[in-house]
CSV table of N, CA and C in Angstrom, one decimal:
chain,number,residue,atom,x,y,z
A,147,MET,N,-90.6,-233.3,-55.3
A,147,MET,CA,-90.5,-232.9,-54.0
A,147,MET,C,-89.2,-232.1,-53.8
A,148,LEU,N,-89.4,-231.1,-52.9
A,148,LEU,CA,-88.2,-230.2,-52.6
A,148,LEU,C,-87.4,-230.9,-51.4
A,149,ASN,N,-86.2,-231.2,-51.7
A,149,ASN,CA,-85.4,-231.8,-50.7
A,149,ASN,C,-84.6,-230.7,-49.9
A,150,GLU,N,-85.3,-229.8,-49.4
A,150,GLU,CA,-84.7,-228.7,-48.6
A,150,GLU,C,-85.3,-228.6,-47.2
A,151,PRO,N,-84.7,-227.9,-46.3
A,151,PRO,CA,-85.4,-227.7,-45.0
A,151,PRO,C,-86.8,-227.0,-45.3
A,152,ASP,N,-87.7,-227.3,-44.4
A,152,ASP,CA,-89.0,-226.7,-44.6
A,152,ASP,C,-89.1,-225.3,-44.2
A,153,ASN,N,-89.1,-224.4,-45.1
A,153,ASN,CA,-89.2,-222.9,-44.9
A,153,ASN,C,-90.5,-222.4,-45.1
A,154,THR,N,-91.5,-223.2,-45.3
A,154,THR,CA,-92.9,-222.7,-45.7
A,154,THR,C,-93.4,-221.9,-44.6
A,155,ASP,N,-93.2,-222.2,-43.3
A,155,ASP,CA,-93.8,-221.4,-42.2
A,155,ASP,C,-93.2,-220.0,-42.3
A,156,ALA,N,-91.9,-219.9,-42.5
A,156,ALA,CA,-91.3,-218.6,-42.5
A,156,ALA,C,-91.8,-217.8,-43.7
A,157,LEU,N,-91.9,-218.4,-44.9
A,157,LEU,CA,-92.4,-217.8,-46.1
A,157,LEU,C,-93.8,-217.2,-45.9
A,158,LEU,N,-94.7,-218.0,-45.2
A,158,LEU,CA,-96.0,-217.6,-45.0
A,158,LEU,C,-96.1,-216.5,-43.9
A,159,GLN,N,-95.2,-216.5,-42.9
A,159,GLN,CA,-95.2,-215.4,-41.9
A,159,GLN,C,-94.7,-214.1,-42.6
A,160,HIS,N,-93.8,-214.3,-43.5
A,160,HIS,CA,-93.3,-213.1,-44.3
A,160,HIS,C,-94.5,-212.6,-45.1
A,161,LEU,N,-95.2,-213.5,-45.8
A,161,LEU,CA,-96.3,-213.1,-46.6
A,161,LEU,C,-97.3,-212.2,-45.8
A,162,LYS,N,-97.6,-212.6,-44.6
A,162,LYS,CA,-98.6,-211.9,-43.8
A,162,LYS,C,-98.1,-210.5,-43.5
A,163,TRP,N,-96.8,-210.4,-43.1
A,163,TRP,CA,-96.2,-209.1,-42.8
A,163,TRP,C,-96.2,-208.2,-44.1
A,164,ALA,N,-95.7,-208.8,-45.2
A,164,ALA,CA,-95.5,-208.0,-46.4
A,164,ALA,C,-96.9,-207.5,-47.0
A,165,ASP,N,-97.9,-208.4,-46.9
A,165,ASP,CA,-99.2,-208.0,-47.4
A,165,ASP,C,-99.7,-206.8,-46.6
A,166,ALA,N,-99.5,-206.8,-45.2
A,166,ALA,CA,-100.0,-205.8,-44.4
A,166,ALA,C,-99.2,-204.5,-44.7
A,167,GLU,N,-97.9,-204.6,-44.9
A,167,GLU,CA,-97.1,-203.4,-45.2
A,167,GLU,C,-97.6,-202.7,-46.5
A,168,VAL,N,-97.8,-203.6,-47.5
A,168,VAL,CA,-98.3,-203.0,-48.8
A,168,VAL,C,-99.6,-202.4,-48.7
A,169,TRP,N,-100.6,-203.0,-48.0
A,169,TRP,CA,-101.9,-202.4,-47.8
A,169,TRP,C,-101.8,-201.1,-47.0
A,170,LYS,N,-100.9,-201.0,-46.0
A,170,LYS,CA,-100.7,-199.7,-45.3
A,170,LYS,C,-100.4,-198.6,-46.2
A,171,LYS,N,-99.5,-198.8,-47.2
A,171,LYS,CA,-99.1,-197.8,-48.1
A,171,LYS,C,-100.2,-197.5,-49.1
A,172,VAL,N,-100.9,-198.5,-49.6
A,172,VAL,CA,-102.0,-198.3,-50.5
A,172,VAL,C,-103.1,-197.5,-49.9
A,173,LEU,N,-103.5,-197.8,-48.7
A,173,LEU,CA,-104.6,-197.1,-48.1
A,173,LEU,C,-104.2,-195.7,-47.6
A,174,ALA,N,-103.0,-195.4,-47.5
A,174,ALA,CA,-102.5,-194.1,-47.1
A,174,ALA,C,-102.6,-193.1,-48.2
A,175,LEU,N,-102.6,-193.6,-49.4
A,175,LEU,CA,-102.6,-192.8,-50.7
A,175,LEU,C,-104.1,-192.8,-51.2
A,176,ASN,N,-104.6,-191.6,-51.5
A,176,ASN,CA,-106.0,-191.6,-52.0
A,176,ASN,C,-106.1,-192.1,-53.4
A,177,ALA,N,-105.1,-191.9,-54.3
A,177,ALA,CA,-105.2,-192.2,-55.7
A,177,ALA,C,-105.7,-193.7,-56.0
A,178,PRO,N,-105.2,-194.7,-55.3
A,178,PRO,CA,-105.5,-196.0,-55.7
A,178,PRO,C,-107.0,-196.4,-55.5
A,179,GLU,N,-107.7,-195.6,-54.7
A,179,GLU,CA,-109.2,-196.0,-54.5
A,179,GLU,C,-109.9,-196.1,-55.8
A,180,LYS,N,-109.6,-195.3,-56.8
A,180,LYS,CA,-110.3,-195.3,-58.0
A,180,LYS,C,-109.5,-195.9,-59.2
A,181,ASP,N,-108.4,-196.6,-58.8
A,181,ASP,CA,-107.6,-197.2,-59.9
A,181,ASP,C,-108.0,-198.6,-60.1
A,182,GLU,N,-108.5,-198.9,-61.3
A,182,GLU,CA,-109.0,-200.3,-61.6
A,182,GLU,C,-107.8,-201.3,-61.5
A,183,ARG,N,-106.7,-200.9,-62.0
A,183,ARG,CA,-105.5,-201.9,-62.1
A,183,ARG,C,-105.1,-202.3,-60.7
A,184,ILE,N,-104.9,-201.4,-59.8
A,184,ILE,CA,-104.4,-201.8,-58.5
A,184,ILE,C,-105.5,-202.5,-57.7
A,185,THR,N,-106.8,-202.2,-57.9
A,185,THR,CA,-107.9,-202.9,-57.3
A,185,THR,C,-107.9,-204.3,-57.8
A,186,LYS,N,-107.8,-204.5,-59.1
A,186,LYS,CA,-107.8,-205.9,-59.6
A,186,LYS,C,-106.6,-206.7,-59.0
A,187,LEU,N,-105.5,-206.1,-59.0
A,187,LEU,CA,-104.3,-206.8,-58.4
A,187,LEU,C,-104.4,-207.2,-57.0
A,188,LEU,N,-104.9,-206.3,-56.2
A,188,LEU,CA,-105.1,-206.5,-54.8
A,188,LEU,C,-106.2,-207.6,-54.5
A,189,TYR,N,-107.3,-207.5,-55.3
A,189,TYR,CA,-108.3,-208.6,-55.2
A,189,TYR,C,-107.7,-209.9,-55.6
A,190,HIS,N,-107.0,-210.0,-56.7
A,190,HIS,CA,-106.4,-211.3,-57.2
A,190,HIS,C,-105.4,-211.8,-56.2
A,191,LEU,N,-104.6,-211.0,-55.6
A,191,LEU,CA,-103.7,-211.4,-54.5
A,191,LEU,C,-104.4,-212.3,-53.5
A,192,HIS,N,-105.5,-211.8,-53.0
A,192,HIS,CA,-106.2,-212.5,-51.9
A,192,HIS,C,-107.1,-213.6,-52.5
A,193,GLN,N,-107.6,-213.4,-53.7
A,193,GLN,CA,-108.4,-214.5,-54.3
A,193,GLN,C,-107.6,-215.8,-54.4
A,194,VAL,N,-106.4,-215.7,-54.8
A,194,VAL,CA,-105.5,-216.9,-54.9
A,194,VAL,C,-105.2,-217.5,-53.5
A,195,GLN,N,-104.9,-216.6,-52.6
A,195,GLN,CA,-104.6,-217.0,-51.2
A,195,GLN,C,-105.7,-217.8,-50.6
A,196,TYR,N,-106.9,-217.2,-50.8
A,196,TYR,CA,-108.1,-217.9,-50.3
A,196,TYR,C,-108.3,-219.3,-51.0
A,197,ALA,N,-108.2,-219.3,-52.3
A,197,ALA,CA,-108.4,-220.5,-53.1
A,197,ALA,C,-107.5,-221.7,-52.5
A,198,PHE,N,-106.3,-221.4,-52.3
A,198,PHE,CA,-105.4,-222.4,-51.8
A,198,PHE,C,-105.8,-222.8,-50.3
A,199,TYR,N,-106.1,-221.8,-49.5
A,199,TYR,CA,-106.6,-222.0,-48.2
A,199,TYR,C,-107.7,-223.0,-48.2
A,200,PHE,N,-108.7,-222.8,-49.1
A,200,PHE,CA,-109.8,-223.8,-49.1
A,200,PHE,C,-109.4,-225.1,-49.5
A,201,LEU,N,-108.5,-225.2,-50.5
A,201,LEU,CA,-108.0,-226.6,-50.9
A,201,LEU,C,-107.2,-227.2,-49.8
A,202,TRP,N,-106.4,-226.5,-49.1
A,202,TRP,CA,-105.6,-227.1,-48.0
A,202,TRP,C,-106.6,-227.6,-46.9
A,203,SER,N,-107.6,-226.9,-46.7
A,203,SER,CA,-108.6,-227.2,-45.6
A,203,SER,C,-109.6,-228.2,-46.0
A,204,GLY,N,-109.6,-228.6,-47.2
A,204,GLY,CA,-110.6,-229.6,-47.7
A,204,GLY,C,-112.0,-229.0,-47.8
A,205,LEU,N,-112.1,-227.7,-48.0
A,205,LEU,CA,-113.4,-227.0,-48.1
A,205,LEU,C,-113.7,-226.6,-49.5
A,206,PRO,N,-115.0,-226.4,-49.9
A,206,PRO,CA,-115.3,-225.9,-51.2
A,206,PRO,C,-114.6,-224.6,-51.5
A,207,VAL,N,-114.1,-224.4,-52.7
A,207,VAL,CA,-113.5,-223.1,-53.1
A,207,VAL,C,-114.6,-222.1,-53.4
A,208,GLU,N,-114.9,-221.3,-52.4
A,208,GLU,CA,-115.9,-220.3,-52.5
A,208,GLU,C,-115.3,-218.9,-52.3
A,209,ILE,N,-115.0,-218.2,-53.4
A,209,ILE,CA,-114.3,-216.9,-53.3
A,209,ILE,C,-115.3,-215.8,-53.5
A,210,ALA,N,-115.2,-214.8,-52.6
A,210,ALA,CA,-116.1,-213.6,-52.8
A,210,ALA,C,-115.8,-213.0,-54.1
A,211,LYS,N,-116.9,-212.5,-54.8
A,211,LYS,CA,-116.8,-211.9,-56.1
A,211,LYS,C,-116.3,-210.5,-56.0
A,212,PRO,N,-115.6,-210.0,-57.0
A,212,PRO,CA,-115.0,-208.6,-56.9
A,212,PRO,C,-116.1,-207.5,-56.6
A,213,GLU,N,-117.3,-207.7,-57.1
A,213,GLU,CA,-118.4,-206.7,-56.9
A,213,GLU,C,-118.9,-206.7,-55.5
A,214,SER,N,-118.6,-207.7,-54.7
A,214,SER,CA,-119.0,-207.7,-53.3
A,214,SER,C,-118.3,-206.8,-52.4
A,215,PHE,N,-117.2,-206.2,-53.0
A,215,PHE,CA,-116.4,-205.2,-52.2
A,215,PHE,C,-116.7,-203.8,-52.6
A,216,THR,N,-117.0,-203.0,-51.6
A,216,THR,CA,-117.4,-201.6,-51.9
A,216,THR,C,-116.3,-200.6,-52.1
A,217,ASN,N,-115.1,-201.0,-51.6
A,217,ASN,CA,-113.9,-200.1,-51.7
A,217,ASN,C,-112.7,-200.9,-51.4
A,218,LEU,N,-111.5,-200.2,-51.5
A,218,LEU,CA,-110.3,-200.9,-51.2
A,218,LEU,C,-110.2,-201.3,-49.7
A,219,ASN,N,-110.7,-200.5,-48.8
A,219,ASN,CA,-110.7,-200.9,-47.4
A,219,ASN,C,-111.4,-202.3,-47.2
A,220,SER,N,-112.5,-202.5,-47.9
A,220,SER,CA,-113.2,-203.8,-47.7
A,220,SER,C,-112.4,-204.9,-48.3
A,221,ILE,N,-111.6,-204.7,-49.3
A,221,ILE,CA,-110.7,-205.8,-49.8
A,221,ILE,C,-109.6,-206.0,-48.8
A,222,ALA,N,-109.1,-204.9,-48.2
A,222,ALA,CA,-108.0,-205.0,-47.2
A,222,ALA,C,-108.5,-205.9,-46.0
A,223,LYS,N,-109.7,-205.6,-45.6
A,223,LYS,CA,-110.3,-206.4,-44.4
A,223,LYS,C,-110.4,-207.9,-44.8
A,224,TRP,N,-110.8,-208.1,-46.1
A,224,TRP,CA,-110.8,-209.5,-46.6
A,224,TRP,C,-109.5,-210.1,-46.5
A,225,GLY,N,-108.4,-209.4,-46.9
A,225,GLY,CA,-107.1,-209.9,-46.8
A,225,GLY,C,-106.7,-210.2,-45.3
A,226,PHE,N,-107.1,-209.3,-44.4
A,226,PHE,CA,-106.8,-209.5,-43.0
A,226,PHE,C,-107.5,-210.7,-42.5
A,227,ASP,N,-108.8,-210.9,-42.9
A,227,ASP,CA,-109.5,-212.1,-42.5
A,227,ASP,C,-108.8,-213.4,-43.0
A,228,TYR,N,-108.3,-213.3,-44.2
A,228,TYR,CA,-107.5,-214.5,-44.8
A,228,TYR,C,-106.4,-214.8,-43.8
A,229,GLN,N,-105.7,-213.8,-43.4
A,229,GLN,CA,-104.5,-214.1,-42.5
A,229,GLN,C,-104.9,-214.8,-41.2
A,230,ASN,N,-106.1,-214.4,-40.7
A,230,ASN,CA,-106.6,-215.1,-39.5
A,230,ASN,C,-106.9,-216.6,-39.8
A,231,LYS,N,-107.5,-216.8,-41.0
A,231,LYS,CA,-107.8,-218.2,-41.4
A,231,LYS,C,-106.5,-219.0,-41.6
A,232,LEU,N,-105.5,-218.3,-42.2
A,232,LEU,CA,-104.2,-219.0,-42.5
A,232,LEU,C,-103.6,-219.4,-41.1
A,233,ASP,N,-103.6,-218.5,-40.1
A,233,ASP,CA,-103.1,-218.8,-38.8
A,233,ASP,C,-103.8,-220.0,-38.2
A,234,GLU,N,-105.1,-220.1,-38.3
A,234,GLU,CA,-105.8,-221.2,-37.8
A,234,GLU,C,-105.4,-222.5,-38.5
A,235,PHE,N,-105.2,-222.4,-39.8
A,235,PHE,CA,-104.8,-223.6,-40.6
A,235,PHE,C,-103.4,-224.0,-40.2
A,236,LEU,N,-102.5,-223.1,-40.0
A,236,LEU,CA,-101.1,-223.4,-39.7
A,236,LEU,C,-101.0,-224.0,-38.3
A,237,GLN,N,-101.9,-223.7,-37.4
A,237,GLN,CA,-101.9,-224.3,-36.1
A,237,GLN,C,-102.6,-225.6,-36.0
A,238,SER,N,-103.3,-226.0,-37.1
A,238,SER,CA,-104.0,-227.3,-37.1
A,238,SER,C,-103.1,-228.4,-37.5
A,239,ASN,N,-103.6,-229.6,-37.3
A,239,ASN,CA,-102.8,-230.8,-37.7
A,239,ASN,C,-102.7,-230.9,-39.2
A,240,LYS,N,-103.6,-230.4,-39.9
A,240,LYS,CA,-103.6,-230.4,-41.4
A,240,LYS,C,-102.3,-229.8,-42.0
A,241,ALA,N,-101.8,-228.8,-41.3
A,241,ALA,CA,-100.6,-228.1,-41.8
A,241,ALA,C,-99.4,-228.9,-41.7
A,242,ASP,N,-99.4,-230.0,-40.9
A,242,ASP,CA,-98.3,-230.9,-40.7
A,242,ASP,C,-98.2,-231.9,-41.8
A,243,GLU,N,-99.2,-232.1,-42.6
A,243,GLU,CA,-99.3,-233.1,-43.7
A,243,GLU,C,-98.6,-232.5,-44.9
A,244,LYS,N,-97.4,-232.1,-44.9
A,244,LYS,CA,-96.7,-231.4,-45.9
A,244,LYS,C,-96.6,-232.2,-47.2
A,245,GLU,N,-96.6,-233.5,-47.1
A,245,GLU,CA,-96.5,-234.3,-48.4
A,245,GLU,C,-97.8,-234.8,-48.9
A,246,LYS,N,-98.9,-234.3,-48.3
A,246,LYS,CA,-100.2,-234.7,-48.8
A,246,LYS,C,-100.4,-234.0,-50.2
A,247,LEU,N,-101.0,-234.8,-51.1
A,247,LEU,CA,-101.2,-234.3,-52.4
A,247,LEU,C,-102.5,-233.4,-52.4
A,248,ILE,N,-102.4,-232.3,-53.1
A,248,ILE,CA,-103.4,-231.3,-53.2
A,248,ILE,C,-103.9,-231.2,-54.6
A,249,ASP,N,-105.1,-231.6,-54.8
A,249,ASP,CA,-105.7,-231.6,-56.2
A,249,ASP,C,-106.1,-230.1,-56.5
A,250,ILE,N,-105.5,-229.6,-57.5
A,250,ILE,CA,-105.8,-228.2,-57.9
A,250,ILE,C,-106.7,-228.2,-59.1
A,251,PRO,N,-108.0,-227.9,-59.0
A,251,PRO,CA,-108.9,-228.0,-60.1
A,251,PRO,C,-108.4,-227.3,-61.4
A,252,TRP,N,-107.9,-226.1,-61.2
A,252,TRP,CA,-107.5,-225.2,-62.3
A,252,TRP,C,-106.2,-225.7,-63.0
A,253,SER,N,-105.6,-226.7,-62.5
A,253,SER,CA,-104.4,-227.3,-63.2
A,253,SER,C,-104.8,-227.9,-64.5
A,254,LYS,N,-106.1,-228.3,-64.6
A,254,LYS,CA,-106.6,-228.9,-65.9
A,254,LYS,C,-106.5,-227.9,-67.1
A,255,PHE,N,-106.5,-226.6,-66.8
A,255,PHE,CA,-106.4,-225.6,-67.8
A,255,PHE,C,-105.0,-225.8,-68.5
A,256,LEU,N,-104.0,-226.0,-67.7
A,256,LEU,CA,-102.6,-226.1,-68.3
A,256,LEU,C,-102.6,-227.4,-69.1
A,257,GLU,N,-103.2,-228.5,-68.6
A,257,GLU,CA,-103.3,-229.7,-69.3
A,257,GLU,C,-103.9,-229.6,-70.7
A,258,ARG,N,-105.0,-228.9,-70.7
A,258,ARG,CA,-105.7,-228.6,-72.0
A,258,ARG,C,-104.8,-227.8,-72.9
A,259,LYS,N,-104.2,-226.8,-72.4
A,259,LYS,CA,-103.4,-225.8,-73.1
A,259,LYS,C,-102.1,-226.5,-73.7
A,260,THR,N,-101.5,-227.3,-72.9
A,260,THR,CA,-100.2,-227.9,-73.4
A,260,THR,C,-100.3,-229.3,-74.0
A,261,GLY,N,-101.4,-230.0,-73.6
A,261,GLY,CA,-101.6,-231.3,-74.1
A,261,GLY,C,-100.8,-232.3,-73.2
A,262,LYS,N,-100.2,-231.8,-72.1
A,262,LYS,CA,-99.4,-232.7,-71.3
A,262,LYS,C,-100.1,-232.9,-69.9
A,263,LYS,N,-100.0,-234.1,-69.4
A,263,LYS,CA,-100.6,-234.4,-68.1
A,263,LYS,C,-99.9,-233.7,-67.0
A,264,VAL,N,-100.7,-233.1,-66.1
A,264,VAL,CA,-100.1,-232.4,-65.0
A,264,VAL,C,-99.9,-233.4,-63.8
A,265,VAL,N,-99.0,-233.1,-63.0
A,265,VAL,CA,-98.8,-234.0,-61.8
A,265,VAL,C,-99.3,-233.2,-60.6
A,266,THR,N,-99.7,-233.9,-59.6
A,266,THR,CA,-100.3,-233.3,-58.4
A,266,THR,C,-99.3,-232.8,-57.5
A,267,ALA,N,-99.5,-231.6,-57.0
A,267,ALA,CA,-98.5,-230.9,-56.1
A,267,ALA,C,-98.8,-231.3,-54.7
A,268,THR,N,-97.8,-231.2,-53.8
A,268,THR,CA,-98.0,-231.5,-52.4
A,268,THR,C,-98.4,-230.2,-51.7
A,269,LEU,N,-98.9,-230.4,-50.4
A,269,LEU,CA,-99.2,-229.2,-49.6
A,269,LEU,C,-98.0,-228.3,-49.5
A,270,ARG,N,-96.8,-228.8,-49.2
A,270,ARG,CA,-95.6,-228.0,-49.1
A,270,ARG,C,-95.4,-227.2,-50.4
A,271,GLU,N,-95.5,-227.9,-51.6
A,271,GLU,CA,-95.3,-227.2,-52.8
A,271,GLU,C,-96.3,-226.1,-53.1
A,272,THR,N,-97.6,-226.3,-52.7
A,272,THR,CA,-98.6,-225.3,-52.9
A,272,THR,C,-98.4,-224.1,-51.9
A,273,MET,N,-97.8,-224.4,-50.7
A,273,MET,CA,-97.5,-223.3,-49.8
A,273,MET,C,-96.4,-222.4,-50.4
A,274,PHE,N,-95.4,-223.0,-51.0
A,274,PHE,CA,-94.4,-222.3,-51.7
A,274,PHE,C,-95.1,-221.5,-52.8
A,275,GLN,N,-96.0,-222.1,-53.6
A,275,GLN,CA,-96.6,-221.4,-54.7
A,275,GLN,C,-97.4,-220.1,-54.2
A,276,VAL,N,-98.1,-220.3,-53.1
A,276,VAL,CA,-98.8,-219.1,-52.5
A,276,VAL,C,-97.9,-218.0,-52.2
A,277,ALA,N,-96.8,-218.3,-51.5
A,277,ALA,CA,-95.8,-217.3,-51.1
A,277,ALA,C,-95.2,-216.7,-52.3
A,278,LEU,N,-94.8,-217.5,-53.3
A,278,LEU,CA,-94.1,-216.9,-54.5
A,278,LEU,C,-95.1,-216.1,-55.3
A,279,HIS,N,-96.3,-216.6,-55.5
A,279,HIS,CA,-97.3,-215.9,-56.3
A,279,HIS,C,-97.6,-214.6,-55.6
A,280,SER,N,-97.7,-214.6,-54.3
A,280,SER,CA,-98.0,-213.3,-53.6
A,280,SER,C,-96.9,-212.3,-53.8
A,281,THR,N,-95.7,-212.8,-53.7
A,281,THR,CA,-94.5,-211.9,-53.9
A,281,THR,C,-94.5,-211.3,-55.3
A,282,TYR,N,-94.8,-212.1,-56.3
A,282,TYR,CA,-94.9,-211.6,-57.7
A,282,TYR,C,-95.9,-210.4,-57.8
A,283,HIS,N,-97.1,-210.7,-57.2
A,283,HIS,CA,-98.2,-209.6,-57.4
A,283,HIS,C,-98.0,-208.4,-56.5
A,284,ARG,N,-97.3,-208.6,-55.3
A,284,ARG,CA,-97.0,-207.5,-54.5
A,284,ARG,C,-96.0,-206.6,-55.3
A,285,GLY,N,-95.1,-207.2,-56.1
A,285,GLY,CA,-94.2,-206.4,-56.9
A,285,GLY,C,-95.0,-205.5,-57.9
A,286,GLN,N,-96.0,-206.1,-58.5
A,286,GLN,CA,-96.9,-205.4,-59.5
A,286,GLN,C,-97.6,-204.3,-58.8
A,287,ILE,N,-98.1,-204.6,-57.6
A,287,ILE,CA,-98.9,-203.6,-56.8
A,287,ILE,C,-98.0,-202.4,-56.4
A,288,ASN,N,-96.7,-202.7,-56.0
A,288,ASN,CA,-95.8,-201.7,-55.6
A,288,ASN,C,-95.4,-200.8,-56.8
A,289,THR,N,-95.3,-201.4,-58.0
A,289,THR,CA,-95.0,-200.7,-59.2
A,289,THR,C,-96.1,-199.7,-59.5
A,290,ARG,N,-97.3,-200.2,-59.4
A,290,ARG,CA,-98.5,-199.3,-59.7
A,290,ARG,C,-98.6,-198.3,-58.6
A,291,LEU,N,-98.3,-198.6,-57.4
A,291,LEU,CA,-98.4,-197.6,-56.3
A,291,LEU,C,-97.4,-196.5,-56.6
A,292,ARG,N,-96.2,-196.8,-57.0
A,292,ARG,CA,-95.2,-195.8,-57.4
A,292,ARG,C,-95.8,-194.9,-58.6
A,293,GLU,N,-96.4,-195.5,-59.6
A,293,GLU,CA,-96.9,-194.8,-60.7
A,293,GLU,C,-98.0,-193.8,-60.3
A,294,LEU,N,-98.7,-194.2,-59.2
A,294,LEU,CA,-99.8,-193.3,-58.7
A,294,LEU,C,-99.3,-192.2,-57.7
A,295,GLY,N,-98.0,-192.2,-57.6
A,295,GLY,CA,-97.4,-191.1,-56.7
A,295,GLY,C,-97.0,-191.6,-55.3
A,296,GLY,N,-97.2,-192.8,-55.0
A,296,GLY,CA,-96.9,-193.3,-53.7
A,296,GLY,C,-95.5,-193.9,-53.5
A,297,GLU,N,-95.1,-194.1,-52.3
A,297,GLU,CA,-93.8,-194.7,-52.0
A,297,GLU,C,-94.0,-196.2,-51.5
A,298,PRO,N,-93.7,-197.2,-52.4
A,298,PRO,CA,-94.0,-198.5,-52.0
A,298,PRO,C,-93.1,-198.9,-50.8
A,299,PRO,N,-93.6,-199.9,-50.0
A,299,PRO,CA,-92.8,-200.4,-48.9
A,299,PRO,C,-91.7,-201.3,-49.3
A,300,SER,N,-90.7,-201.4,-48.6
A,300,SER,CA,-89.6,-202.4,-48.9
A,300,SER,C,-90.0,-203.7,-48.1
A,301,VAL,N,-90.4,-204.7,-48.9
A,301,VAL,CA,-91.0,-205.9,-48.2
A,301,VAL,C,-90.2,-207.2,-48.6
A,302,ASP,N,-88.9,-207.0,-49.0
A,302,ASP,CA,-88.1,-208.2,-49.3
A,302,ASP,C,-88.0,-209.1,-48.1
A,303,PHE,N,-87.9,-210.4,-48.3
A,303,PHE,CA,-87.8,-211.4,-47.3
A,303,PHE,C,-86.6,-211.1,-46.4
A,304,ILE,N,-85.5,-210.6,-46.9
A,304,ILE,CA,-84.3,-210.3,-46.1
A,304,ILE,C,-84.6,-209.2,-45.2
A,305,ILE,N,-85.3,-208.2,-45.7
A,305,ILE,CA,-85.7,-207.0,-44.8
A,305,ILE,C,-86.5,-207.5,-43.6
A,306,TRP,N,-87.4,-208.4,-43.9
A,306,TRP,CA,-88.3,-209.0,-42.8
A,306,TRP,C,-87.4,-209.6,-41.7
A,307,ILE,N,-86.3,-210.4,-42.2
A,307,ILE,CA,-85.4,-211.0,-41.3
A,307,ILE,C,-84.6,-209.9,-40.5
A,308,TRP,N,-84.1,-208.9,-41.2
A,308,TRP,CA,-83.3,-207.9,-40.6
A,308,TRP,C,-84.1,-207.2,-39.5
A,309,LEU,N,-85.4,-207.0,-39.7
A,309,LEU,CA,-86.3,-206.4,-38.8
A,309,LEU,C,-86.7,-207.3,-37.6
A,310,ASN,N,-86.1,-208.5,-37.6
A,310,ASN,CA,-86.4,-209.4,-36.5
A,310,ASN,C,-87.8,-210.1,-36.7
A,311,LYS,N,-88.1,-210.3,-38.0
A,311,LYS,CA,-89.3,-211.0,-38.4
A,311,LYS,C,-90.6,-210.5,-37.6
A,312,PRO,N,-90.9,-209.2,-37.9
A,312,PRO,CA,-92.1,-208.7,-37.2
A,312,PRO,C,-93.4,-209.4,-37.7
A,313,ASN,N,-94.4,-209.3,-36.8
A,313,ASN,CA,-95.7,-209.8,-37.1
A,313,ASN,C,-96.4,-208.8,-38.0
A,314,ALA,N,-97.4,-209.3,-38.7
A,314,ALA,CA,-98.2,-208.4,-39.6
A,314,ALA,C,-98.9,-207.4,-38.6
A,315,ASP,N,-98.9,-206.1,-39.0
A,315,ASP,CA,-99.6,-205.1,-38.3
A,315,ASP,C,-100.7,-204.5,-39.1
A,316,TRP,N,-101.9,-204.9,-38.8
A,316,TRP,CA,-103.1,-204.4,-39.5
A,316,TRP,C,-103.8,-203.3,-38.7
A,317,SER,N,-103.2,-202.8,-37.6
A,317,SER,CA,-104.0,-201.9,-36.7
A,317,SER,C,-104.6,-200.7,-37.5
A,318,TYR,N,-103.9,-200.2,-38.5
A,318,TYR,CA,-104.4,-199.1,-39.3
A,318,TYR,C,-105.8,-199.3,-39.9
A,319,LEU,N,-106.1,-200.6,-40.1
A,319,LEU,CA,-107.4,-200.9,-40.7
A,319,LEU,C,-108.6,-200.6,-39.8
A,320,PHE,N,-108.3,-200.6,-38.5
A,320,PHE,CA,-109.4,-200.4,-37.5
A,320,PHE,C,-109.3,-199.1,-36.8
A,321,GLN,N,-108.6,-198.1,-37.3
A,321,GLN,CA,-108.6,-196.8,-36.7
A,321,GLN,C,-109.7,-196.0,-37.4
A,322,PRO,N,-110.3,-195.1,-36.6
A,322,PRO,CA,-111.4,-194.2,-37.2
A,322,PRO,C,-110.8,-193.2,-38.2
């Protein structure tokens, strides 16, 4: 257990803003549309976010398959939809059960690989995992964006704070 103040809400609010900022830069550049690497990274970013959302909500883990998306814009809209679901979850009573144990089915892979029994993580710990995992992959996406000739956004947590913790802005997704 983390014996720290609960910063999970701030981390998840930052996640929402940072994801939207990265998507804004990706969609403004034409090159990523046909880039398999960035497409896979963007899909995986939201795949994991959705997987944990389903676990937190007590729902079956049913993730859209990569081939169900026609282009990057459709993956971006999927990411936007995730954020709406995340907001609903965070406003529910379930989000207050931070010490609730969350069974993560894929943890068994580590058990088989290492031969060591895994311990069950709490809701709070899995919220940290989602925020940290997303940060890791946004870094990879930003690196690839730069390789494709784009200018990645600055989405550090401290920058979000300095900017007065802005909300995620996905308005560019819905412009003609």
